[in-house]
Structure formats: structure tokens, C-alpha cells
Amino acid sequence: MSAPAGLAEARQALAQEAAGVDELLASLPEPADRSPEQRALAAEAKNRGRALRSRFMRTHGEAVYDELTQQRTVHLRLAELVEAAAAAFPGLVPTAGRMAAERTRPQAGKEGHEIDQGIFLSQVLGSPVSGPHLMDAMLRPTPRALGLLAEFERTGSVDLGSVLLERRDGAAHLTMCRDDCLNAEDNRQVEDMETAVDLALLDPAVRVALVRGGVMTHPRYRGRRVFSAGINLKSLHAGEISLVDFLLRRELGYIHKIIRGVLTDHDRSWQSRTIEKPWVAAVDGFAIGGGAQLLMVFDRVLAGADTYFSLPAAQEGIVPGAGNLRLGRLAGGRISRQVVLWGRLIRATEPDAGFLFDEVVEPQELDAAVEDALRRLDSPAVVTNRRMVNLAEEPPEAFRQYMAEFALQQSLRLYSEDVIGKVGRFTAASAARS
């Protein structure tokens, strides 16, 4: 198929402009060592290149995506898509080599090449043609999960590193076990969580699933379960939190799979394209940031009476995933603003906690509450009805449009001065408390 009119010329112009920006940046000191004048010069050049990339994608985005996916016959995941785009359209997104070099720098010392990925993926997701296709690609099981499926079906147990997955009486128990950092998420945990979610959904012997935090070895919580401390700020400060492999993959991958199921060929594909199952969360200790975001997609959320949740987006400076999409629906606009913009912490025993916690029990009663919830949700009728509830509450199109804007805005937030400064202070304060 011939390229659309103007694409070849636009591709060449983009490559030339990007080469000019690269030449200028290479002539300057490392980002952290630049003078105010040099920083201004670099920022102006980057802004010029990003404006061109945005115009290029607005005009040619669907044709670009069709070329990369062979007219939407190949399903490329996020990382595969940006790598293919870097090879086929020089200057559109950073190459794998450039991103590898960028990962060796702390967040404050990076050039911000992920913003170019954000521009690209925002336009892909924003298209009603390419966006749904990419979302479908992200709902497919990962190669790692497919490689482990036979073992899990046979043994009912697999240790993924940061997540332990066990099947007991038809229930998949996903235990987050980053005991050293209170289950603070990073690229590694997102990878392990998506693998575990895939396996739970693909295993025909699993009918219902549970996510819970494991027992910690962290000095302040030694011997106690903790659900999640949110994003790993130390990893963010060190430049190890990826836009593609963490912030976007997390939302479009395992969290979206909890809602929609895993997309795969199965014997009842004519009934539903995906395999879906009910999900329960049990909260011990606290659910902060990404932990609180995660609770918004479960069918039933249980909590100990001594727990709390918070979504400190304003303090951290980044966008709390799809929490802004879901929290207002669950809690109402006023509480959503109090939690997201004002940093309000809500304890499980407060009346307002009811919008996120279905059942609050004494800590010693949480195990029994978990077993009761798993038993009651173990029903084919629950599967069908949760599908209809999810369609009504969060139509796929609304999620796609949100994620299109999120891809760009989150990439910008990652490299904003306030975020870099706050992350550095939080990391130092955390180290002092440890």
C-alpha cells in the first residue's frame, strides 16, 4: 500500500529537524551542568521539535500506526510500538539506545526524551482508529505469562519475584511481596503484577482472584502485612520509573485487565472476546497513591479497621494514573478534589471511607472476611454482571480518551521542576525516617 500524500515529505522534514536538535544538545554540557542560558537554548530547541512532532502526528498519526502495525494486523505492545516507531520514523521518538543511555541518569539529569514518547502515544490513543487497536494489544497476555501458564496450571504456584501467585480452592491469591519497600511499585513490580494477573485470568481452574500485601521486613512494619506505599519515589528520583514500562503499561496493562479481562482466543470467544473473573482486594496497613488507585477497579474491597488510604498526587506532583477518572465517580467531585488536590487522608473507620472500602473489620477478622468474599463472588452470574457494571461505569471510549491525555500530561509532569525537586526531598526524608 502506498504512503498517504505528504507523509514521505513530512517524515523527511521531521528527521532533519530532530537531527538539528540532537546536534545542538550534543554541543551543550550534560543537562545538570548547563548554565541558565544553555538550559533556555536547549528548552527552545526541544519545544520546536516537539511542536513539529505533534503536528506530524495530528496529520499523519493513523497512517504512521497503520504502517507500524501492517494495517492493524499486528498487535504491538507499548514498548514494541515505540521501538518500531523509532526505527521507521527517525526523530519521532527516541531510539532504544538513546533511552538506555537516558536510564543511566537520575531524573534531574535527563533530557526528557520520554516527552516525545508521550506526544506519540497520546496521538495514537486519541485516534478512534489506532487507539482501540493499541488498547486491545495491551489486553493480550504477555509472552512471559504464556510461558509460565503450563507450570502454574500444574503446580498452582509461581514466585515471580515481587509477586507470589498461588491457587487455592479455585481462588488465585496474588500476594505483593516487596517487603523491603512496603510494596512501593516500580517497573519490576508492574511486570510481575501483569504476569500474575494474566495467569490468574488464563488458568481455567481459577474462578475468582484476590490481591493482598505480604508480610514486611521493613524496620517500621516488620512482621506486618502492608498493601501498598504507591510509586517508589526512590526509583523515580534515580530515573528508574519509565513512562512506557511503568506509568502507561500499569494502566493499560494489568489494571485494565482486572476490569476488562485478558484478550485471547478461547472456546467461548463468540460470547466475550475476553476472559474475565471477579477480583477482591484486602487492605492491611495502608493503600497510598498507586495502592489507592488500584482499589478503584476491584469488585469488593476489604480493609482492616486500622488502615487508611491517600492519593498524594499534589504532593508528589504527578497525575495519579486513572484515579482522576474513577475517584469522582466513586466518591463525588468534592471528596475527589479533597483527596487529589488537597491531599486528604481517609481512615477506614471514617464514613467517607465507604466509597472505597466495602467492608471494614477488625484486623484479626480480615482473613475470614476474605474467605467469605471469595466464596460469594465465585459465581458465573457475578462475572456477567460485573462486565455490565464496568461497561456502564467506565465505557472503553471514555478510558481511551482519558489515557490519550494522560500519556502527554504525565510525560510533562515527570520532567517538571517541581516534581524533580519534590521527589528529591521526599527521598531524603524517607531515608532519614528509615
XYZ file of C-alpha atoms in Angstrom:
434
model
C 0.000 0.000 0.000
C 1.408 3.416 -0.985
C 2.057 6.031 1.678
C -0.564 8.779 2.086
C 0.103 12.047 0.308
C 2.637 14.175 2.114
C 3.833 11.518 4.544
C 7.192 10.971 2.856
C 7.990 14.697 2.813
C 6.813 15.132 6.413
C 8.910 12.154 7.518
C 11.999 13.679 5.958
C 11.338 17.116 7.472
C 10.849 15.564 10.898
C 14.124 13.638 10.652
C 16.017 16.780 9.620
C 14.574 18.898 12.418
C 15.273 16.182 15.012
C 18.854 15.860 13.776
C 19.317 19.593 14.221
C 18.019 19.481 17.787
C 20.249 16.492 18.563
C 23.285 18.336 17.201
C 22.547 21.354 19.371
C 22.039 19.273 22.531
C 25.240 17.346 21.865
C 27.145 20.627 21.748
C 25.983 21.542 25.261
C 27.153 20.208 28.627
C 25.151 17.485 30.385
C 21.678 18.732 31.452
C 22.611 19.107 35.130
C 25.732 21.152 34.240
C 24.144 23.704 31.896
C 24.039 27.390 32.622
C 20.661 29.181 32.681
C 21.331 30.444 29.143
C 22.203 26.960 27.916
C 19.109 25.489 29.555
C 16.959 28.109 27.842
C 18.596 27.343 24.496
C 18.004 23.594 24.945
C 14.403 24.141 26.033
C 13.655 26.287 22.986
C 15.112 23.694 20.627
C 13.202 20.856 22.303
C 9.984 22.859 22.200
C 10.431 23.482 18.470
C 10.984 19.781 17.817
C 8.035 18.739 19.956
C 5.707 21.162 18.191
C 6.733 19.571 14.883
C 6.206 16.048 16.235
C 2.756 16.987 17.500
C 1.756 18.466 14.115
C 3.195 15.436 12.334
C 1.158 13.006 14.454
C -2.042 15.051 14.236
C -1.788 14.948 10.448
C -0.293 11.511 9.830
C -0.779 9.586 13.081
C -3.202 6.983 11.778
C -1.062 6.351 8.687
C 2.013 6.004 10.909
C 0.249 3.490 13.135
C -1.019 1.514 10.142
C 2.494 1.296 8.733
C 3.937 0.140 12.058
C 1.229 -2.498 12.579
C 0.848 -3.643 8.964
C -2.605 -2.106 8.624
C -3.540 -3.137 12.169
C -2.899 -6.833 11.560
C -0.039 -6.947 14.098
C -0.597 -6.186 17.773
C 2.356 -4.273 19.203
C 2.514 -3.514 22.901
C 3.613 -0.072 24.063
C 7.338 -0.807 24.249
C 7.313 -2.622 20.924
C 5.380 0.204 19.295
C 7.736 2.996 20.339
C 10.747 0.908 19.318
C 9.218 0.275 15.880
C 8.369 3.959 15.519
C 11.939 4.992 16.332
C 13.261 2.722 13.580
C 10.695 3.588 10.898
C 10.323 7.315 11.586
C 13.670 8.791 12.673
C 13.207 11.678 15.065
C 9.627 10.839 16.012
C 10.534 9.088 19.282
C 13.900 8.330 20.913
C 15.742 5.204 19.862
C 16.209 2.264 22.208
C 19.887 3.176 22.542
C 19.091 6.737 23.493
C 16.574 5.584 26.100
C 19.102 3.106 27.508
C 21.576 5.954 27.971
C 18.873 8.133 29.486
C 18.054 5.435 32.070
C 21.573 5.669 33.474
C 20.894 9.239 34.637
C 18.929 10.403 37.661
C 15.622 12.058 36.851
C 17.052 15.544 37.330
C 19.860 14.819 34.837
C 17.791 13.568 31.906
C 16.980 15.337 28.652
C 13.303 14.382 28.894
C 13.112 12.235 25.765
C 10.092 10.438 27.251
C 8.041 13.550 26.485
C 8.459 12.674 22.798
C 7.085 9.214 23.567
C 4.188 10.902 25.362
C 3.399 13.045 22.307
C 3.426 9.984 20.051
C 1.354 7.716 22.292
C -1.116 10.476 23.133
C -1.940 10.882 19.453
C -2.123 7.113 18.881
C -4.510 6.631 21.805
C -6.510 9.715 20.855
C -7.406 8.291 17.459
C -10.661 6.286 17.290
C -8.895 4.073 14.733
C -5.496 3.356 16.289
C -6.435 3.874 19.944
C -8.768 0.880 20.352
C -6.309 -1.322 18.468
C -3.482 -0.400 20.839
C -5.732 -0.955 23.841
C -6.556 -4.419 22.520
C -2.843 -5.141 22.100
C -2.307 -4.255 25.756
C -5.135 -6.581 26.863
C -3.430 -9.594 25.297
C -1.443 -11.926 27.583
C 2.270 -11.251 27.859
C 4.761 -13.747 26.417
C 6.128 -14.283 29.922
C 2.704 -15.292 31.227
C 2.121 -17.667 28.327
C 5.489 -19.262 29.013
C 4.606 -19.835 32.685
C 0.992 -20.900 32.231
C 1.546 -24.657 31.957
C 3.669 -24.657 35.119
C 1.099 -22.656 37.050
C -1.763 -24.866 35.887
C 0.198 -27.924 37.019
C 1.556 -26.699 40.362
C -0.857 -23.919 41.340
C 2.042 -21.738 42.467
C 4.650 -19.454 40.926
C 7.039 -16.989 42.581
C 7.502 -14.071 40.209
C 9.900 -12.133 42.425
C 7.816 -9.245 43.672
C 4.511 -11.141 43.480
C 3.691 -14.622 44.752
C 0.789 -16.272 42.921
C -0.991 -19.270 44.468
C -4.198 -21.111 43.551
C -6.259 -22.384 46.467
C -9.783 -23.822 46.135
C -10.421 -22.104 42.809
C -9.120 -18.727 44.004
C -5.924 -17.077 42.796
C -4.081 -15.333 45.627
C -1.760 -12.579 44.363
C 0.495 -11.517 47.225
C 2.605 -8.414 46.662
C 5.852 -9.144 48.476
C 8.265 -6.257 48.038
C 8.905 -6.489 51.730
C 11.887 -4.123 51.677
C 9.961 -1.119 50.316
C 6.385 -1.610 51.555
C 5.217 -2.766 48.113
C 6.187 0.547 46.529
C 5.779 -0.065 42.810
C 8.454 0.208 40.152
C 8.980 -1.217 36.657
C 9.761 -4.656 38.078
C 6.565 -4.909 40.100
C 4.412 -3.776 37.171
C 5.932 -6.557 35.083
C 5.289 -9.143 37.814
C 1.761 -7.927 38.520
C 0.741 -8.121 34.873
C 2.168 -11.624 34.602
C 0.264 -12.701 37.724
C -2.995 -11.136 36.530
C -2.623 -12.871 33.161
C -2.030 -16.246 34.795
C -4.992 -15.862 37.133
C -7.258 -14.987 34.216
C -5.932 -17.665 31.849
C -5.943 -20.603 34.283
C -9.327 -22.359 33.862
C -9.101 -23.694 37.432
C -9.227 -20.132 38.806
C -12.711 -18.652 39.258
C -12.029 -15.642 41.473
C -8.906 -13.690 42.457
C -7.519 -11.821 45.469
C -4.800 -9.165 45.735
C -3.199 -8.566 49.138
C 0.072 -7.282 50.514
C 2.516 -9.652 52.135
C 4.405 -9.545 55.441
C 7.084 -6.843 55.546
C 10.686 -6.831 56.726
C 10.925 -3.025 56.644
C 12.023 -1.895 60.140
C 8.901 0.181 60.814
C 6.461 -2.572 59.784
C 8.420 -5.751 60.436
C 6.164 -8.802 60.694
C 3.043 -6.912 59.500
C 1.197 -7.030 56.220
C 1.084 -3.847 54.131
C -0.942 -3.296 50.964
C 0.979 -0.627 49.043
C 3.023 2.535 49.541
C 2.376 3.659 45.953
C 5.044 4.642 43.457
C 8.619 4.010 44.519
C 9.890 7.577 44.935
C 13.493 6.440 45.330
C 13.255 4.762 41.931
C 11.657 7.869 40.446
C 14.431 10.078 41.820
C 17.018 7.669 40.384
C 15.406 7.863 36.944
C 14.209 4.256 37.036
C 10.451 4.859 36.633
C 9.523 4.588 32.974
C 6.659 6.368 31.230
C 6.131 3.411 28.885
C 7.041 0.427 31.061
C 5.535 1.708 34.300
C 3.114 4.616 34.119
C 1.353 3.672 30.872
C 1.823 -0.086 30.990
C 0.406 -0.205 34.516
C -2.864 1.452 33.470
C -3.296 -0.124 30.033
C -1.926 -3.485 31.162
C -2.698 -5.226 34.409
C -5.135 -2.702 35.903
C -7.187 -2.588 32.711
C -7.102 -6.393 32.567
C -8.604 -6.569 36.054
C -11.534 -4.535 34.691
C -11.923 -5.977 31.177
C -10.197 -9.347 31.340
C -7.464 -10.792 29.160
C -7.980 -10.794 25.376
C -7.235 -14.212 23.917
C -8.776 -16.860 21.714
C -10.864 -19.246 23.812
C -13.739 -21.660 23.320
C -16.345 -19.011 24.136
C -14.850 -16.094 22.244
C -18.167 -15.716 20.438
C -19.714 -14.754 23.800
C -16.969 -12.449 25.001
C -13.629 -11.504 23.480
C -12.010 -11.548 26.907
C -11.763 -13.922 29.853
C -12.965 -12.065 32.950
C -13.126 -13.004 36.619
C -14.198 -11.301 39.856
C -11.486 -9.577 41.908
C -11.190 -8.912 45.636
C -8.673 -6.670 47.399
C -7.746 -6.921 51.082
C -6.044 -3.873 52.577
C -3.672 -4.169 55.513
C -1.853 -1.115 56.866
C -2.441 1.418 54.122
C -3.070 1.978 50.432
C -1.180 5.084 49.352
C -1.028 6.615 45.888
C -0.957 3.801 43.347
C -2.294 1.439 46.005
C -5.402 3.592 46.386
C -5.745 3.849 42.598
C -5.679 0.082 42.355
C -8.564 -0.356 44.800
C -10.893 1.589 42.493
C -11.163 -1.297 39.998
C -11.934 -4.201 42.359
C -15.342 -5.814 42.752
C -15.024 -5.909 46.522
C -12.540 -4.142 48.780
C -11.974 -5.267 52.374
C -9.941 -3.376 54.936
C -8.733 -3.680 58.487
C -10.137 -1.062 60.874
C -6.626 0.313 61.454
C -5.949 1.078 57.775
C -6.136 4.255 55.700
C -5.767 5.390 52.124
C -4.492 8.537 50.451
C -3.745 9.800 46.965
C -0.965 12.371 47.433
C -0.845 13.495 43.813
C -0.486 17.174 44.623
C 2.421 16.493 46.982
C 4.221 14.237 44.502
C 3.360 16.436 41.533
C 2.405 13.664 39.103
C -1.002 12.534 37.830
C -2.409 9.627 39.901
C -2.941 7.255 36.996
C -6.588 6.813 36.121
C -7.533 7.763 39.677
C -8.821 11.126 38.473
C -11.141 9.307 36.070
C -12.541 6.932 38.681
C -12.462 8.695 42.025
C -15.110 11.294 41.227
C -17.498 8.580 40.104
C -16.966 6.645 43.304
C -16.770 9.474 45.823
C -18.235 12.547 44.160
C -16.438 15.628 42.930
C -15.894 17.342 46.268
C -14.245 14.395 48.005
C -12.251 13.669 44.854
C -10.802 17.183 44.965
C -10.109 16.937 48.687
C -8.163 13.700 48.193
C -6.329 14.529 44.945
C -5.779 18.280 45.187
C -5.699 18.790 48.947
C -4.009 15.554 49.984
C -6.751 14.410 52.353
C -6.008 11.110 54.109
C -9.095 8.991 54.867
C -9.103 6.344 57.568
C -11.079 3.160 57.162
C -13.369 3.978 60.098
C -14.453 7.356 58.669
C -17.890 7.454 56.991
C -16.327 8.766 53.769
C -14.180 5.638 53.507
C -17.275 3.786 52.345
C -16.817 4.954 48.771
C -13.657 2.830 48.509
C -13.954 0.158 51.207
C -16.940 -2.214 51.018
C -16.295 -3.831 54.391
C -14.148 -2.756 57.337
C -13.388 -5.337 60.028
C -11.007 -5.710 62.915
C -7.554 -6.754 61.662
C -7.836 -10.229 63.171
C -11.106 -10.763 61.278
C -9.752 -9.861 57.841
C -8.789 -13.423 56.849
C -12.340 -14.642 57.463
C -13.794 -11.694 55.554
C -11.540 -12.543 52.625
C -12.717 -16.148 52.511
C -16.360 -15.055 52.666
C -15.887 -12.551 49.829
C -14.136 -15.089 47.611
C -16.914 -17.601 48.221
C -19.734 -15.165 47.484
C -18.146 -13.795 44.291
C -17.419 -17.270 42.937
C -20.401 -17.262 40.571
C -20.920 -17.129 36.775
C -23.669 -14.574 37.331
C -21.168 -12.293 39.076
C -18.880 -12.436 36.039
C -21.632 -11.335 33.676
C -22.958 -8.628 35.928
C -19.551 -7.138 36.716
C -18.973 -6.872 32.964
C -22.182 -4.894 32.550
C -21.432 -2.716 35.592
C -17.955 -1.923 34.252
C -19.349 -1.056 30.817
C -21.846 1.307 32.383
C -19.427 2.914 34.831
C -16.375 3.216 32.585
C -17.054 2.817 28.850
C -13.883 1.842 26.950
C -14.088 5.027 24.889
C -14.036 7.207 27.994
C -10.988 5.342 29.283
C -9.240 5.642 25.904
C -9.782 9.390 25.740
C -8.554 9.826 29.308
C -5.418 7.787 28.628
C -4.669 9.796 25.482
C -4.470 12.972 27.542
C -2.753 11.178 30.424
C 0.086 9.974 28.161
C 1.064 13.539 27.336
C 0.379 15.228 30.658
C 2.139 12.574 32.730
C 5.214 12.740 30.499
C 5.345 16.512 31.057
C 4.889 16.127 34.817
C 7.798 13.664 35.046
C 10.206 16.365 33.895
C 8.742 19.400 35.602
C 10.975 21.242 38.050
C 8.529 20.921 40.927
C 8.311 17.128 40.610
C 12.080 16.699 40.443
C 12.510 18.912 43.498
C 9.761 17.210 45.488
C 10.959 13.708 44.699
C 14.439 14.602 45.885
C 13.096 15.978 49.169
C 10.751 13.015 49.732
C 13.568 10.575 49.081
C 15.848 12.313 51.566
C 13.093 12.471 54.182
C 12.255 8.790 53.655
C 15.891 7.808 54.094
C 16.056 9.802 57.319
C 12.979 8.020 58.714
C 14.124 4.514 57.757
